[in-house]
GROMACS .gro file of C-alpha atoms in nm:
model
  248
    1MET     CA    1 -16.227  11.516  -8.282
    2LYS     CA    2 -16.358  11.476  -7.925
    3ALA     CA    3 -16.730  11.463  -7.861
    4ASP     CA    4 -16.737  11.795  -7.674
    5HIS     CA    5 -16.562  11.970  -7.961
    6CYS     CA    6 -16.810  11.818  -8.204
    7ILE     CA    7 -17.109  11.942  -8.009
    8VAL     CA    8 -16.967  12.294  -7.984
    9LEU     CA    9 -16.909  12.302  -8.358
   10SER     CA   10 -17.259  12.166  -8.420
   11ILE     CA   11 -17.418  12.427  -8.197
   12PHE     CA   12 -17.225  12.700  -8.373
   13THR     CA   13 -17.327  12.565  -8.713
   14PHE     CA   14 -17.688  12.530  -8.603
   15PHE     CA   15 -17.719  12.889  -8.490
   16LEU     CA   16 -17.535  13.006  -8.797
   17GLY     CA   17 -17.798  12.825  -9.002
   18ILE     CA   18 -18.075  12.988  -8.801
   19LEU     CA   19 -17.920  13.327  -8.863
   20PHE     CA   20 -17.893  13.251  -9.231
   21GLY     CA   21 -18.255  13.133  -9.235
   22SER     CA   22 -18.378  13.448  -9.061
   23ILE     CA   23 -18.206  13.660  -9.324
   24PHE     CA   24 -18.371  13.449  -9.593
   25LEU     CA   25 -18.714  13.478  -9.436
   26SER     CA   26 -18.670  13.854  -9.407
   27GLY     CA   27 -18.633  13.869  -9.781
   28TYR     CA   28 -18.275  13.992  -9.795
   29LEU     CA   29 -18.166  13.686  -9.991
   30GLU     CA   30 -18.345  13.554 -10.293
   31ILE     CA   31 -18.355  13.182 -10.206
   32THR     CA   32 -18.663  12.970 -10.268
   33PRO     CA   33 -18.820  12.771  -9.982
   34GLU     CA   34 -18.769  12.457 -10.185
   35ALA     CA   35 -18.394  12.509 -10.149
   36PHE     CA   36 -18.388  12.639  -9.791
   37VAL     CA   37 -18.620  12.395  -9.611
   38PRO     CA   38 -18.424  12.076  -9.702
   39ALA     CA   39 -18.102  12.247  -9.604
   40LEU     CA   40 -18.248  12.349  -9.268
   41THR     CA   41 -18.384  11.998  -9.216
   42THR     CA   42 -18.039  11.854  -9.284
   43LEU     CA   43 -17.886  12.103  -9.040
   44ILE     CA   44 -18.130  12.007  -8.766
   45ALA     CA   45 -18.070  11.638  -8.828
   46ALA     CA   46 -17.694  11.691  -8.812
   47PHE     CA   47 -17.731  11.881  -8.485
   48ALA     CA   48 -17.951  11.609  -8.335
   49GLY     CA   49 -17.705  11.343  -8.444
   50ALA     CA   50 -17.411  11.530  -8.296
   51TRP     CA   51 -17.601  11.583  -7.970
   52THR     CA   52 -17.686  11.213  -7.948
   53ALA     CA   53 -17.323  11.117  -8.014
   54TYR     CA   54 -17.207  11.361  -7.750
   55SER     CA   55 -17.453  11.225  -7.492
   56LEU     CA   56 -17.349  10.866  -7.557
   57GLN     CA   57 -16.979  10.952  -7.536
   58HIS     CA   58 -17.037  11.154  -7.219
   59GLN     CA   59 -17.213  10.859  -7.055
   60LYS     CA   60 -16.932  10.630  -7.166
   61ASP     CA   61 -16.672  10.864  -7.017
   62LEU     CA   62 -16.864  10.884  -6.689
   63ARG     CA   63 -16.888  10.506  -6.669
   64SER     CA   64 -16.516  10.469  -6.740
   65GLU     CA   65 -16.436  10.725  -6.470
   66GLU     CA   66 -16.665  10.545  -6.226
   67LYS     CA   67 -16.494  10.211  -6.288
   68GLN     CA   68 -16.152  10.371  -6.243
   69ASN     CA   69 -16.259  10.533  -5.916
   70ILE     CA   70 -16.390  10.200  -5.783
   71VAL     CA   71 -16.063  10.027  -5.876
   72HIS     CA   72 -15.859  10.296  -5.696
   73ALA     CA   73 -16.077  10.281  -5.386
   74ASN     CA   74 -16.058   9.901  -5.366
   75GLU     CA   75 -15.679   9.914  -5.410
   76VAL     CA   76 -15.650  10.158  -5.118
   77ILE     CA   77 -15.879   9.949  -4.896
   78SER     CA   78 -15.684   9.635  -4.988
   79ALA     CA   79 -15.356   9.806  -4.894
   80ILE     CA   80 -15.501   9.931  -4.566
   81LEU     CA   81 -15.617   9.580  -4.477
   82ASP     CA   82 -15.274   9.441  -4.567
   83ASN     CA   83 -15.105   9.695  -4.337
   84LEU     CA   84 -15.358   9.628  -4.063
   85ASN     CA   85 -15.311   9.251  -4.079
   86LEU     CA   86 -14.932   9.290  -4.062
   87ILE     CA   87 -14.926   9.483  -3.736
   88ASP     CA   88 -15.223   9.293  -3.595
   89LEU     CA   89 -15.026   8.970  -3.628
   90TYR     CA   90 -14.725   9.132  -3.458
   91ARG     CA   91 -14.938   9.267  -3.176
   92ARG     CA   92 -15.115   8.935  -3.109
   93LYS     CA   93 -14.803   8.717  -3.131
   94VAL     CA   94 -14.536   8.940  -2.979
   95VAL     CA   95 -14.687   9.222  -2.773
   96ASP     CA   96 -15.017   9.106  -2.624
   97PRO     CA   97 -14.880   8.803  -2.435
   98PHE     CA   98 -14.662   9.043  -2.232
   99ARG     CA   99 -14.872   9.361  -2.248
  100LEU     CA  100 -14.954   9.350  -1.876
  101HIS     CA  101 -14.622   9.199  -1.768
  102PRO     CA  102 -14.453   9.420  -1.507
  103TYR     CA  103 -14.127   9.396  -1.701
  104ARG     CA  104 -14.272   9.396  -2.050
  105TYR     CA  105 -13.983   9.608  -2.180
  106LEU     CA  106 -13.764   9.303  -2.119
  107ALA     CA  107 -14.021   9.030  -2.187
  108ILE     CA  108 -14.110   9.153  -2.538
  109LEU     CA  109 -13.832   9.014  -2.753
  110PRO     CA  110 -13.691   9.190  -3.059
  111THR     CA  111 -13.796   9.080  -3.407
  112THR     CA  112 -13.546   8.877  -3.606
  113PHE     CA  113 -13.661   9.032  -3.935
  114GLU     CA  114 -13.786   9.367  -4.061
  115LEU     CA  115 -14.162   9.408  -4.092
  116LYS     CA  116 -14.259   9.529  -4.439
  117PRO     CA  117 -14.607   9.569  -4.589
  118ASN     CA  118 -14.691   9.383  -4.909
  119LEU     CA  119 -14.899   9.673  -5.040
  120GLU     CA  120 -14.842  10.049  -5.031
  121ILE     CA  121 -15.129  10.284  -4.949
  122ASP     CA  122 -15.153  10.520  -5.248
  123THR     CA  123 -15.415  10.793  -5.212
  124THR     CA  124 -15.345  10.970  -5.543
  125GLY     CA  125 -15.643  10.794  -5.702
  126LEU     CA  126 -15.890  10.923  -5.441
  127ASN     CA  127 -15.938  11.269  -5.590
  128PHE     CA  128 -16.304  11.187  -5.654
  129ILE     CA  129 -16.359  11.164  -5.277
  130TRP     CA  130 -16.258  11.529  -5.242
  131GLN     CA  131 -16.503  11.625  -5.514
  132LYS     CA  132 -16.800  11.400  -5.439
  133GLY     CA  133 -16.770  11.287  -5.078
  134ASN     CA  134 -16.602  11.360  -4.746
  135SER     CA  135 -16.313  11.589  -4.838
  136GLN     CA  136 -16.141  11.519  -4.503
  137LEU     CA  137 -16.120  11.143  -4.554
  138PRO     CA  138 -15.811  11.133  -4.785
  139SER     CA  139 -15.619  11.338  -4.526
  140LYS     CA  140 -15.725  11.096  -4.253
  141ILE     CA  141 -15.602  10.804  -4.464
  142ILE     CA  142 -15.267  10.981  -4.512
  143LYS     CA  143 -15.245  11.028  -4.134
  144ALA     CA  144 -15.318  10.658  -4.074
  145LYS     CA  145 -15.047  10.567  -4.325
  146PHE     CA  146 -14.800  10.795  -4.145
  147VAL     CA  147 -14.877  10.644  -3.803
  148PHE     CA  148 -14.841  10.295  -3.952
  149ASN     CA  149 -14.496  10.378  -4.092
  150VAL     CA  150 -14.392  10.536  -3.762
  151THR     CA  151 -14.501  10.215  -3.587
  152LEU     CA  152 -14.284  10.003  -3.815
  153ASP     CA  153 -13.990  10.237  -3.749
  154LEU     CA  154 -14.044  10.210  -3.373
  155ILE     CA  155 -14.062   9.830  -3.388
  156LYS     CA  156 -13.739   9.825  -3.587
  157SER     CA  157 -13.563  10.079  -3.362
  158ARG     CA  158 -13.660   9.893  -3.046
  159SER     CA  159 -13.550   9.558  -3.193
  160VAL     CA  160 -13.214   9.696  -3.303
  161PHE     CA  161 -13.159   9.859  -2.964
  162HIS     CA  162 -13.262   9.544  -2.779
  163ARG     CA  163 -13.031   9.318  -2.985
  164ASN     CA  164 -12.730   9.548  -3.013
  165VAL     CA  165 -12.734   9.705  -2.668
  166ILE     CA  166 -12.952   9.522  -2.415
  167GLN     CA  167 -12.868   9.166  -2.510
  168VAL     CA  168 -12.499   9.247  -2.545
  169LYS     CA  169 -12.487   9.387  -2.194
  170PHE     CA  170 -12.676   9.088  -2.056
  171GLU     CA  171 -12.433   8.850  -2.226
  172GLU     CA  172 -12.137   9.041  -2.086
  173ALA     CA  173 -12.293   9.004  -1.738
  174ASN     CA  174 -12.357   8.631  -1.801
  175PHE     CA  175 -12.731   8.688  -1.755
  176VAL     CA  176 -12.974   8.476  -1.958
  177GLN     CA  177 -13.291   8.668  -2.038
  178GLY     CA  178 -13.590   8.504  -1.876
  179GLY     CA  179 -13.394   8.407  -1.569
  180ASN     CA  180 -13.471   8.521  -1.217
  181ILE     CA  181 -13.307   8.857  -1.156
  182GLN     CA  182 -13.390   9.160  -0.947
  183LEU     CA  183 -13.492   9.486  -1.111
  184GLU     CA  184 -13.215   9.677  -0.939
  185THR     CA  185 -12.962   9.432  -1.082
  186VAL     CA  186 -13.104   9.490  -1.430
  187LYS     CA  187 -13.065   9.865  -1.385
  188VAL     CA  188 -12.704   9.818  -1.282
  189ILE     CA  189 -12.630   9.591  -1.579
  190LEU     CA  190 -12.795   9.819  -1.835
  191GLY     CA  191 -12.716  10.154  -1.682
  192GLU     CA  192 -12.979  10.417  -1.607
  193ARG     CA  193 -12.980  10.570  -1.957
  194ASP     CA  194 -13.018  10.245  -2.155
  195PHE     CA  195 -13.265  10.110  -1.901
  196GLN     CA  196 -13.490  10.414  -1.941
  197GLU     CA  197 -13.449  10.420  -2.319
  198LEU     CA  198 -13.565  10.058  -2.340
  199ILE     CA  199 -13.874  10.144  -2.135
  200ASP     CA  200 -13.951  10.450  -2.349
  201LEU     CA  201 -13.902  10.263  -2.677
  202THR     CA  202 -14.129   9.984  -2.559
  203ASN     CA  203 -14.406  10.215  -2.437
  204ASN     CA  204 -14.392  10.434  -2.749
  205MET     CA  205 -14.401  10.128  -2.973
  206ILE     CA  206 -14.711   9.988  -2.803
  207ILE     CA  207 -14.892  10.323  -2.805
  208SER     CA  208 -14.814  10.374  -3.172
  209LEU     CA  209 -14.911  10.015  -3.253
  210ASP     CA  210 -15.253  10.050  -3.090
  211SER     CA  211 -15.310  10.389  -3.253
  212ALA     CA  212 -15.211  10.266  -3.599
  213MET     CA  213 -15.442   9.966  -3.578
  214GLN     CA  214 -15.737  10.178  -3.470
  215LEU     CA  215 -15.677  10.442  -3.738
  216LEU     CA  216 -15.632  10.186  -4.016
  217PHE     CA  217 -15.952  10.010  -3.918
  218GLU     CA  218 -16.145  10.337  -3.907
  219VAL     CA  219 -16.028  10.469  -4.243
  220ALA     CA  220 -16.091  10.134  -4.415
  221SER     CA  221 -16.448  10.134  -4.284
  222GLU     CA  222 -16.506  10.500  -4.363
  223LEU     CA  223 -16.366  10.470  -4.715
  224HIS     CA  224 -16.593  10.173  -4.785
  225ASP     CA  225 -16.899  10.363  -4.657
  226GLU     CA  226 -16.809  10.680  -4.847
  227VAL     CA  227 -16.756  10.505  -5.180
  228LYS     CA  228 -17.083  10.312  -5.137
  229LYS     CA  229 -17.264  10.644  -5.088
  230ILE     CA  230 -17.120  10.775  -5.414
  231TYR     CA  231 -17.156  10.448  -5.609
  232PRO     CA  232 -17.426  10.247  -5.426
  233ASN     CA  233 -17.453   9.979  -5.694
  234GLU     CA  234 -17.081   9.897  -5.711
  235TYR     CA  235 -16.883   9.635  -5.518
  236VAL     CA  236 -16.646   9.785  -5.262
  237LEU     CA  237 -16.416   9.586  -5.035
  238VAL     CA  238 -16.535   9.585  -4.676
  239ILE     CA  239 -16.362   9.522  -4.344
  240ASN     CA  240 -16.561   9.308  -4.103
  241LYS     CA  241 -16.690   9.500  -3.805
  242GLY     CA  242 -16.599   9.204  -3.585
  243ASP     CA  243 -16.236   9.257  -3.677
  244GLU     CA  244 -16.219   9.592  -3.501
  245PRO     CA  245 -15.910   9.598  -3.279
  246GLU     CA  246 -15.974   9.582  -2.908
  247GLN     CA  247 -15.903   9.890  -2.702
  248ASN     CA  248 -15.619   9.825  -2.459
   0.00000   0.00000   0.00000
């Protein structure tokens, strides 16, 4: 039987004993004090024992819940950092060297492999944040996860389009990317629609990339701070403030 059920039964029994004792003391039952007092003492002792057992079990349950909450929070922070590092590496190695290039839509080459995170952000274990902390934070984490996934989709879409459309047309025109060619010639080779789509895909990818990095950094920091407020004596993963992505 669970501790809470035990304490309810003990309370019921205790008050039943009190009621029985009051009837005895009123003289309605012919029971000697020598028989009643030990019974009442035993009842009180049983109640005290049940209450102590309940308190100890309750504290144990709270501690177990606390440990589980800390584990969930650290798993989410770890996944956020994994996602952040993935796109941070892509941005530094692939995007930033050509961010200010006048023809960055051509200079930024497509990826030769699909970017996939090692860890998935799972917010189902953050229910305690809704109950004990900032109730808006789990929704913000979900938003950051969505923007991150959109960013990966945009990187993939742009790479596929660049390889299957842009590079094919350049090869057909015997143009080697990186060579000296006029913008108007590029427009003629690609056609107005594909030329504009490449620009839009590139711009949207960069905007989404910057937004995802900023959001992931913010929610990792906020989740750490929020959990430390709730459980100040527990270890919670932290993202270094110096790692905050630069605003571009």
